[in-house]
mmCIF file of C-alpha atoms and ligand atoms in Angstrom:
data_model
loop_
_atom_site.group_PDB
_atom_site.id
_atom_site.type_symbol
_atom_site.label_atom_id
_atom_site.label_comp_id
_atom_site.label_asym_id
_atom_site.label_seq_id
_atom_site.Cartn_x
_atom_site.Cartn_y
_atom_site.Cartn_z
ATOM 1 C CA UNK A 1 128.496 15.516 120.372
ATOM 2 C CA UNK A 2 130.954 17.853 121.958
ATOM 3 C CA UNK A 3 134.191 17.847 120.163
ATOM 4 C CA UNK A 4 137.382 16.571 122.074
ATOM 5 C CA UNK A 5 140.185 17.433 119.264
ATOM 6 C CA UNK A 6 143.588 19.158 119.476
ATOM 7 C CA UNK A 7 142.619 21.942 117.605
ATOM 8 C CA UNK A 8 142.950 25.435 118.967
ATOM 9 C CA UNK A 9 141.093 27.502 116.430
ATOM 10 C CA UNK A 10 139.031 30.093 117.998
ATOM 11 C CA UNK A 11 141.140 30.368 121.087
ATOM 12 C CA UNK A 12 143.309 32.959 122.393
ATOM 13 C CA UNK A 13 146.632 32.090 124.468
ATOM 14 C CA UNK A 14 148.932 34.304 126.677
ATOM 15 C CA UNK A 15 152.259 32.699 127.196
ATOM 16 C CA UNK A 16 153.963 34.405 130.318
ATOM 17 C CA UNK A 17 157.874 34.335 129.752
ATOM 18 C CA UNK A 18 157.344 33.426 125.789
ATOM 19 C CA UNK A 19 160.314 35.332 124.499
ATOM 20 C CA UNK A 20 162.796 31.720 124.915
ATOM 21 C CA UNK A 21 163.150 28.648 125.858
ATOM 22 C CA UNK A 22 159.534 26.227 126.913
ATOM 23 C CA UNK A 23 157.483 29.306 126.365
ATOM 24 C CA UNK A 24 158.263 30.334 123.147
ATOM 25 C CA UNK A 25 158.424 26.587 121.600
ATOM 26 C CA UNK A 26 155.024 26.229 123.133
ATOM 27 C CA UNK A 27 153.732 29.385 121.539
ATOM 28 C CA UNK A 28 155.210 27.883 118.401
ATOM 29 C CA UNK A 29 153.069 24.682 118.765
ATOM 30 C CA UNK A 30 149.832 26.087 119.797
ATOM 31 C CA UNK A 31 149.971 28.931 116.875
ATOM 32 C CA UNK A 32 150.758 25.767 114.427
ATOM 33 C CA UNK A 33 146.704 24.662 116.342
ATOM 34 C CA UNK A 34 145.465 27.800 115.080
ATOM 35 C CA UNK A 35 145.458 29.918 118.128
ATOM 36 C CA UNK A 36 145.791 33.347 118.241
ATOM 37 C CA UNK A 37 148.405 34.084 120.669
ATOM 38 C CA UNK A 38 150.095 36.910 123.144
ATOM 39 C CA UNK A 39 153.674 36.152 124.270
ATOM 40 C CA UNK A 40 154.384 37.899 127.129
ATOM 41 C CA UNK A 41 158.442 38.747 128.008
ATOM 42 C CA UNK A 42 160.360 41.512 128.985
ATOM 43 C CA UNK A 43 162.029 41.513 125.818
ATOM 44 C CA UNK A 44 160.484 43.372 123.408
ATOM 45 C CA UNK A 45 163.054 42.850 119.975
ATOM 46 C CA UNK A 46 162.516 39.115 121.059
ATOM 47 C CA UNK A 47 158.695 39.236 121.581
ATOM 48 C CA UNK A 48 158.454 41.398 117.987
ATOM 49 C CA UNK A 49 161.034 39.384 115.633
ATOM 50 C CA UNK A 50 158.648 36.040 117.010
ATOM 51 C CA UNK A 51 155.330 37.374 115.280
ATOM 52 C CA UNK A 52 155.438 37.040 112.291
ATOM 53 C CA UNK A 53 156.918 33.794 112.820
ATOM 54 C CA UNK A 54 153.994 32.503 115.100
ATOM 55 C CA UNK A 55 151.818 33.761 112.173
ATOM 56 C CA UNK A 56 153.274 31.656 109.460
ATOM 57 C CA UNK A 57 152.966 28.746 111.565
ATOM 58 C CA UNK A 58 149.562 28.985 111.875
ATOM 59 C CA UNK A 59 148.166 31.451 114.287
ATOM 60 C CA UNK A 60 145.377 33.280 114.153
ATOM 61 C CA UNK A 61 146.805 36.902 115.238
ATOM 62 C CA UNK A 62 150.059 37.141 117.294
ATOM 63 C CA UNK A 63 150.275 39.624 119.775
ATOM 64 C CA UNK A 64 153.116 40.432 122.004
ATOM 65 C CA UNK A 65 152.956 42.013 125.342
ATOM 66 C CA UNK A 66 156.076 43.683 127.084
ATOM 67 C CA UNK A 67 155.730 43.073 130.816
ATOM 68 C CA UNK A 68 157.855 42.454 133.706
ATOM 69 C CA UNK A 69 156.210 39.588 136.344
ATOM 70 C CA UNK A 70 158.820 41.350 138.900
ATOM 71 C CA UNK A 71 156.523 44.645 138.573
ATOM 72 C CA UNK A 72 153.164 43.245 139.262
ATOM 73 C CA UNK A 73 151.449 46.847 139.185
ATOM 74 C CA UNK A 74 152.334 47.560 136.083
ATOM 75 C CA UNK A 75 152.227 43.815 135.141
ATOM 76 C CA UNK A 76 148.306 44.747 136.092
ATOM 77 C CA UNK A 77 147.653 47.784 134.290
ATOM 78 C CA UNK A 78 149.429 46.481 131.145
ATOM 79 C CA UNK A 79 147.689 43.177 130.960
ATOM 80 C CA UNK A 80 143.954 44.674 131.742
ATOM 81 C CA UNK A 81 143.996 47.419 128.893
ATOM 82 C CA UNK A 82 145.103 44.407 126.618
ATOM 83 C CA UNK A 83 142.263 41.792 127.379
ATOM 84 C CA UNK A 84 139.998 45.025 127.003
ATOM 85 C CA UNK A 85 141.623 45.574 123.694
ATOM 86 C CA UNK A 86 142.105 42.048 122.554
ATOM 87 C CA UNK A 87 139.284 39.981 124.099
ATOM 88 C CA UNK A 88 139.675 37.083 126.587
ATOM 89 C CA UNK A 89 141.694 34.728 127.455
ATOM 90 C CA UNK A 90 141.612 30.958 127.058
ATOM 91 C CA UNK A 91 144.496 29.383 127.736
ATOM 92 C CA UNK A 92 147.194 30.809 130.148
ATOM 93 C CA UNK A 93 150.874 29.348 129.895
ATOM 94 C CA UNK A 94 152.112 30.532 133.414
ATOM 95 C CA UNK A 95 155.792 30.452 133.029
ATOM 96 C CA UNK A 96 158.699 32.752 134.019
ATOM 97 C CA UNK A 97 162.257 32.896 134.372
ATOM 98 C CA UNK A 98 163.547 30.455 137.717
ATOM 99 C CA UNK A 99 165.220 31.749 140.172
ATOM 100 C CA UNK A 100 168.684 32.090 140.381
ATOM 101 C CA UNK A 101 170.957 29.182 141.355
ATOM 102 C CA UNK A 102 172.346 28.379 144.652
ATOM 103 C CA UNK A 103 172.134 26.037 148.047
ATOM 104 C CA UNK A 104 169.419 26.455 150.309
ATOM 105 C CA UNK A 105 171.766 27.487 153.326
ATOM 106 C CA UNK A 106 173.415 30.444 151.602
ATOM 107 C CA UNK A 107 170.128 31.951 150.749
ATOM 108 C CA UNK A 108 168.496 35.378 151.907
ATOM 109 C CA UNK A 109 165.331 36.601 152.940
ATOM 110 C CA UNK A 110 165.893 38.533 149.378
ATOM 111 C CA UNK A 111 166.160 35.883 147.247
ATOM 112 C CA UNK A 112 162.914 34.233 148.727
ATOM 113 C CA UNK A 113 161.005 37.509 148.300
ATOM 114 C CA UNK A 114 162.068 38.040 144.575
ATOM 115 C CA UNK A 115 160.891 34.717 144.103
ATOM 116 C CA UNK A 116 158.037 34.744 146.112
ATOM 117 C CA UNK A 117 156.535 37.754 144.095
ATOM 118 C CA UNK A 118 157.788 36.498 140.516
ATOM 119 C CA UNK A 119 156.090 32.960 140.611
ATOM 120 C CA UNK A 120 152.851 32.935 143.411
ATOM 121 C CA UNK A 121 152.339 36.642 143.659
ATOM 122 C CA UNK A 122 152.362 37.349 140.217
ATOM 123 C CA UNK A 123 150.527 34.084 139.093
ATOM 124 C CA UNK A 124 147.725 35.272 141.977
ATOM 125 C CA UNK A 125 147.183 38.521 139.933
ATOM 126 C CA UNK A 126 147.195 37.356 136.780
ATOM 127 C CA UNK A 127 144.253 34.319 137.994
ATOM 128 C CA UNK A 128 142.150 37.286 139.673
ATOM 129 C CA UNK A 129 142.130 38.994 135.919
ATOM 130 C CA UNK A 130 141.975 36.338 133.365
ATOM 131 C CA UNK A 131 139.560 34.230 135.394
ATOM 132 C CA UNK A 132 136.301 36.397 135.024
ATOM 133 C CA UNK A 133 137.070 35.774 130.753
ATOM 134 C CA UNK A 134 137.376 32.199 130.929
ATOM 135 C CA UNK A 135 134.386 31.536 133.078
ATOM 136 C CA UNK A 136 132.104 33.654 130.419
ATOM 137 C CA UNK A 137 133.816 32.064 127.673
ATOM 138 C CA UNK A 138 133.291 28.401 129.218
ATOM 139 C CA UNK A 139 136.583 27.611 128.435
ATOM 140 C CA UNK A 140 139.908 27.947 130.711
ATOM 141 C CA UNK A 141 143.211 26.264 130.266
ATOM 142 C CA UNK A 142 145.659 27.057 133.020
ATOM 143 C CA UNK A 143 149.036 25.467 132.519
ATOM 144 C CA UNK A 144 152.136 26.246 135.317
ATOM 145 C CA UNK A 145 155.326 25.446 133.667
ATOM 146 C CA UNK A 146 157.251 23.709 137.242
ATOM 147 C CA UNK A 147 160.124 21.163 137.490
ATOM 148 C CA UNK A 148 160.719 18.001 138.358
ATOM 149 C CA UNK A 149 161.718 19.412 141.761
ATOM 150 C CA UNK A 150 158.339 19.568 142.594
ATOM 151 C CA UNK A 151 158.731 15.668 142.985
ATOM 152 C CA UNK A 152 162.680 15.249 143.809
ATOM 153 C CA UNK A 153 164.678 18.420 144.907
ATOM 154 C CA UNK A 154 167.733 19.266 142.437
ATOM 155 C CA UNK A 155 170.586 20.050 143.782
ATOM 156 C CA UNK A 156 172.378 23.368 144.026
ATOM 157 C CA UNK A 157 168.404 24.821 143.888
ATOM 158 C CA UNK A 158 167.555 25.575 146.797
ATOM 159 C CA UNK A 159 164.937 28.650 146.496
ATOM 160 C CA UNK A 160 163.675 27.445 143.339
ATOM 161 C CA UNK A 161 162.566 23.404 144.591
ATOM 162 C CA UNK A 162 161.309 25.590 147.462
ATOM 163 C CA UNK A 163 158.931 27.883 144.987
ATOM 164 C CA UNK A 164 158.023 25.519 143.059
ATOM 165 C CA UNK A 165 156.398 23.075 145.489
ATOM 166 C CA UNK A 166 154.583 26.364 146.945
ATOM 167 C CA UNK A 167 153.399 26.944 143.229
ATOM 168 C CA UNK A 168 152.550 23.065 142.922
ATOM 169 C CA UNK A 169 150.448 23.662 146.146
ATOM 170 C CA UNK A 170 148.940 26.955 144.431
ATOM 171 C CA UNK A 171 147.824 24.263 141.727
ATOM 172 C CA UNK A 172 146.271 21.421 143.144
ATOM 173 C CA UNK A 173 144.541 23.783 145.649
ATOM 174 C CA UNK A 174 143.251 26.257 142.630
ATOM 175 C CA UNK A 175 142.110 22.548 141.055
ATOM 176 C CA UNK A 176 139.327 21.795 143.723
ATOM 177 C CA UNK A 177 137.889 25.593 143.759
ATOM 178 C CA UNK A 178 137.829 26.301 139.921
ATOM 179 C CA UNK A 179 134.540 25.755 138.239
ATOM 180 C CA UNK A 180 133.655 22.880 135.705
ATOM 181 C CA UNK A 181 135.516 23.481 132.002
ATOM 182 C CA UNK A 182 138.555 25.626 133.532
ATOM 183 C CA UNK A 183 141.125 23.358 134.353
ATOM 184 C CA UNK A 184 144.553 23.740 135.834
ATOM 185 C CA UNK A 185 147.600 21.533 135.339
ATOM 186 C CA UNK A 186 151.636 21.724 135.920
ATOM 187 C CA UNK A 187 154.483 20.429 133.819
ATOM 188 C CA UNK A 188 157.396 19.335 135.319
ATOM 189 C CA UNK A 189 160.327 20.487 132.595
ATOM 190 C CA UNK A 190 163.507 17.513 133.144
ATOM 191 C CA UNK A 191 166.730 19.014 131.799
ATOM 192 C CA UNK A 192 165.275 20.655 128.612
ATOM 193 C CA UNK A 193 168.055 22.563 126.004
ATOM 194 C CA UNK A 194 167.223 26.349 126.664
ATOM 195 C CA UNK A 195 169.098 29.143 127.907
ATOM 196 C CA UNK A 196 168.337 28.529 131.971
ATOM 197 C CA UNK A 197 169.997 25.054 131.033
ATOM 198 C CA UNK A 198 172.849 26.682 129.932
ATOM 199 C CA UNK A 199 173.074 29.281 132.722
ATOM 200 C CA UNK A 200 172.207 26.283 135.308
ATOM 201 C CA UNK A 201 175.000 24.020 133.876
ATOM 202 C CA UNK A 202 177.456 27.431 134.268
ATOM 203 C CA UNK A 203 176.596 27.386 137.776
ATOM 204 C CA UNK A 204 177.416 23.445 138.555
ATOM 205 C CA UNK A 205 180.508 23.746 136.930
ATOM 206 C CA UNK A 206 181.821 26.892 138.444
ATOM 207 C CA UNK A 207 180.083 24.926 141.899
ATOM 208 C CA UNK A 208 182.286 21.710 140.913
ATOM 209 C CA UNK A 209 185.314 23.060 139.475
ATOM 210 C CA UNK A 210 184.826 21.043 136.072
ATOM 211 C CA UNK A 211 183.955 21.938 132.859
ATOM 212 C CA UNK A 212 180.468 22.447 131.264
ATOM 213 C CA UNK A 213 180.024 19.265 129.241
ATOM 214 C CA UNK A 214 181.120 17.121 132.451
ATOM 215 C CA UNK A 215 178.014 18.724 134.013
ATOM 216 C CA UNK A 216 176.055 17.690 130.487
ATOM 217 C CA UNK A 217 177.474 13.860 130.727
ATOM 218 C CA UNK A 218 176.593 13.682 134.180
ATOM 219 C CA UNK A 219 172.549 15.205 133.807
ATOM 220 C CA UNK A 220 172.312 12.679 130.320
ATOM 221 C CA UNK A 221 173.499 9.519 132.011
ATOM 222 C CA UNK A 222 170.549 10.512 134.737
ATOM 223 C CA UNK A 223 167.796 10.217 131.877
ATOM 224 C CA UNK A 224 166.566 6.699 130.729
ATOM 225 C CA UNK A 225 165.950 8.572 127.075
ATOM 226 C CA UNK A 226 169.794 8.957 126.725
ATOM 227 C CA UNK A 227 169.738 12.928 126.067
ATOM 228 C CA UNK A 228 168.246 16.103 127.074
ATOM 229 C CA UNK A 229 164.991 17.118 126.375
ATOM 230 C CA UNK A 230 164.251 19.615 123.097
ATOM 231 C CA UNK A 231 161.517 22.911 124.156
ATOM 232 C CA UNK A 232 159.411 21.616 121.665
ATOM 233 C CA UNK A 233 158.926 18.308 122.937
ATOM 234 C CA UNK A 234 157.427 20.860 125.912
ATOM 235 C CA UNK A 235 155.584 22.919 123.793
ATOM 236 C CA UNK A 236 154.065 19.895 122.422
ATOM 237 C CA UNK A 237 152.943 18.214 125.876
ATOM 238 C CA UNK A 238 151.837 22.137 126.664
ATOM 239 C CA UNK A 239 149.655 22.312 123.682
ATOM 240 C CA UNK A 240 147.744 19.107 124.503
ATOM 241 C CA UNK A 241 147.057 20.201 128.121
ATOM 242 C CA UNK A 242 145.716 23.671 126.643
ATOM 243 C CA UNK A 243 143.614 21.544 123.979
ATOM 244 C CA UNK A 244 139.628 20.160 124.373
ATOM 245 C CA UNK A 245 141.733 16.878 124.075
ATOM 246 C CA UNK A 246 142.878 17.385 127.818
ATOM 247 C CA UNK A 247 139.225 18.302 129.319
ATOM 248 C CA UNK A 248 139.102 15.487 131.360
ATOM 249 C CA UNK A 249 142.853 16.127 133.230
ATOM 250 C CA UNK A 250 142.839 18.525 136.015
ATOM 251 C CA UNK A 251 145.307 18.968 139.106
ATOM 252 C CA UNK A 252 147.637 16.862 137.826
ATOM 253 C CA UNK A 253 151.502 17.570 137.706
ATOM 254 C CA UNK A 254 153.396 16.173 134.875
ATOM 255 C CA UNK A 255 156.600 15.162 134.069
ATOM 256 C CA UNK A 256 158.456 15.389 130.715
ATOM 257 C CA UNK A 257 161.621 14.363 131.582
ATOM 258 C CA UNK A 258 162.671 11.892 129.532
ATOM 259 C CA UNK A 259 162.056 8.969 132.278
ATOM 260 C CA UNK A 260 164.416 11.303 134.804
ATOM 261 C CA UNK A 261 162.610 11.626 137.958
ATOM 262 C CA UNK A 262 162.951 7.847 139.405
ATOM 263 C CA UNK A 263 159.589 7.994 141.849
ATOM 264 C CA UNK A 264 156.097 7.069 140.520
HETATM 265 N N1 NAP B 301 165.195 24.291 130.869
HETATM 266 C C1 NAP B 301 165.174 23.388 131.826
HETATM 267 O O1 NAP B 301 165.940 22.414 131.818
HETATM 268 C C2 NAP B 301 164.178 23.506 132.965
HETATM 269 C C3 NAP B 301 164.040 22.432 133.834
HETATM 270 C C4 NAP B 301 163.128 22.535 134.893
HETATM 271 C C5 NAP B 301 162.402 23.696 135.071
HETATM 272 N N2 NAP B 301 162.572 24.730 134.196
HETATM 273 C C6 NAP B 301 161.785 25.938 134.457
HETATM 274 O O2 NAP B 301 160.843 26.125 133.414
HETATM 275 C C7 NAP B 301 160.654 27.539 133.204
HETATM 276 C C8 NAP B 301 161.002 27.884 131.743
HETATM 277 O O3 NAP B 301 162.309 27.434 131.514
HETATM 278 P P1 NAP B 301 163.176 27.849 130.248
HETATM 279 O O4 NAP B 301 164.295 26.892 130.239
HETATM 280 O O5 NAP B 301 162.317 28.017 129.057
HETATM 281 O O6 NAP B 301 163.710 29.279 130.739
HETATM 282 P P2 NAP B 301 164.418 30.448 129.897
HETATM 283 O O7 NAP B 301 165.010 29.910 128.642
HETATM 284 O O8 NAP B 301 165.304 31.134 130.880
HETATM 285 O O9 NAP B 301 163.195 31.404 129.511
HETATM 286 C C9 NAP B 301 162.520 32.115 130.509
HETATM 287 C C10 NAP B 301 161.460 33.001 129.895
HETATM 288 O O10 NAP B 301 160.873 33.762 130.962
HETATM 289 C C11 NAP B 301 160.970 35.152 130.652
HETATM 290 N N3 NAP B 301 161.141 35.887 131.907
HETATM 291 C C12 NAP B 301 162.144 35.745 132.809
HETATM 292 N N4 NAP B 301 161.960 36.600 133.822
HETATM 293 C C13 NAP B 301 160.852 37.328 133.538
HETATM 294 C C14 NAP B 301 160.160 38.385 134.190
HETATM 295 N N5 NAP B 301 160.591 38.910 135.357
HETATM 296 N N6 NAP B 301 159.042 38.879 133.617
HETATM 297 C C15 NAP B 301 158.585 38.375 132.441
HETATM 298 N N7 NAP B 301 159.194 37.378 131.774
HETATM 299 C C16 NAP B 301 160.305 36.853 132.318
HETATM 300 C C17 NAP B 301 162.168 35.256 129.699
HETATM 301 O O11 NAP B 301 162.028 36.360 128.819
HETATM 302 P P3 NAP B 301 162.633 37.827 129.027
HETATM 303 O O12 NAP B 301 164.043 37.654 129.484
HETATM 304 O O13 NAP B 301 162.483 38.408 127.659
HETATM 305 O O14 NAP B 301 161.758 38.492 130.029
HETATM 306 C C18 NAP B 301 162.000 33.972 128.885
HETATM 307 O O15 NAP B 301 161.038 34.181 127.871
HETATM 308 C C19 NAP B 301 161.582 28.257 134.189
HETATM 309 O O16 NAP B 301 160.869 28.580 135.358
HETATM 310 C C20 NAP B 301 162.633 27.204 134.474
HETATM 311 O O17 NAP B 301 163.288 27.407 135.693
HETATM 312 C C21 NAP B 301 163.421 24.664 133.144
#
């Protein structure tokens, strides 16, 4: 009988932007399944000091991989020497940084083309090379890390709900054409404690003219769990989508949000 567990021995993981925040606590989980794993950042004394660290929790080999998604050429280059080095890939945590804060109206052509090529033109690149692994090893796990945007637009983020119901889109659409065993899900991230919280709250207060823990009040008062969300409690939903648990769920965006985002 084919075996449906949350183990991820024998599997290899890259997490895109797995130096902080929902990447790194969802390396943390999956090397704790027994995964060998490549964190992918553009920090390298970040991506180094976590190895070891993924290793005593459990993984098989931790790898890191310094690469900026902004530079897609060498993004390329990098990332093909290392599956020919390293072997396939199994599960792909497609997360990067979110674009920077603002409303809609005062955007530029600029700041939709910097995010344009950091979240669909890099994720198309990185599909077209880890694809041709995961459909000889029978086995693909694609997880986009969203936001609850994708469902109800946040204020004061206006290029980023705009990306992210493009890269919602990119999903669903990838959902229907990919063949049987690779499957392709998004997590919607509520207001989870990691530094793009911080730098978002910043913003709203600076926006409002009040201080930062007004801003926190205000976002905890919005979430039926009565307090922000922890990046493990990510890493943990991540794992479980990247797991033979989750075979059976494909195209599907989820929220972990704490009961936040008020539609069905
Ligand atoms: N935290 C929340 O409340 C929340 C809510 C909804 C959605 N989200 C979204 O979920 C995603 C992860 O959030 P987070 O809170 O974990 O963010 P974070 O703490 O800012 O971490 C972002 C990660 O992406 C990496 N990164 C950023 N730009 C990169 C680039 N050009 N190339 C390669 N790596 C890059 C960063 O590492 P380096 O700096 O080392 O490259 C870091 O590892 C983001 O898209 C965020 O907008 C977060």
């Amino acid at each position: 009988m084919k075996q449906y567990g949350f183990t991820l021995e024998g599997k290899h993981a890259l997490v895109c932007g797995g130096s902080a925040g929902i990447g790194e606590a969802s390396a943390r989980v999956m090397a704790s399944m027994g995964a060998k794993i490549t964190v992918l950042a553009r920090r390298k004394d970040r991506l180094t000091d976590l190895l070891p660290i993924l290793e005593q929790q459990g993984s098989a080999r931790a790898l890191a991989l310094v690469a900026d998604l902004d530079d897609r050429e060498t993004l390329a280059r990098t990332l093909s020497e290392h599956l020919e080095q390293y072997g396939p890939i199994h599960i792909w945590i497609n997360n990067t940084g979110g674009p920077a804060p603002g409303r809609l109206v005062d955007a530029t052509e600029e700041d939709f083309l910097k995010a344009i090529g950091r979240h669909l033109l890099a994720s198309q690149r990185i599909l077209g090379l880890l694809l041709p692994g995961m459909q000889a090893e029978q086995y693909g796990r694609i997880i986009n890390i969203l936001s609850t945007s994708v469902r109800q637009p946040i204020p004061n983020l206006g290029v980023s709900n705009t990306i992210r119901g493009a890269m919602a889109s990119w999903a669903k659409t990838l959902s229907l054409e990919l063949p049987p065993q690779i499957t392709i899900n998004s997590l919607l991230p509520g207001f989870t404690m990691t530094e793009r919280l911080v730098s978002l709250a910043q913003s709203r207060a600076a926006a409002a003219g009040v201080d930062i823990a007004t801003i926190e009040d205000e976002w905890i008062k919005s979430i039926p769990e009565g307090r922000l969300g922890h990046a493990e409690e990510l890493g943990a939903a991540i794992a479980f989508l990247a797991s033979p648990a989750a075979s059976y769920i494909r195209g599907v965006c989820l929220p972990v949000d704490g009961g936040r985002t008020s539609c069905i």
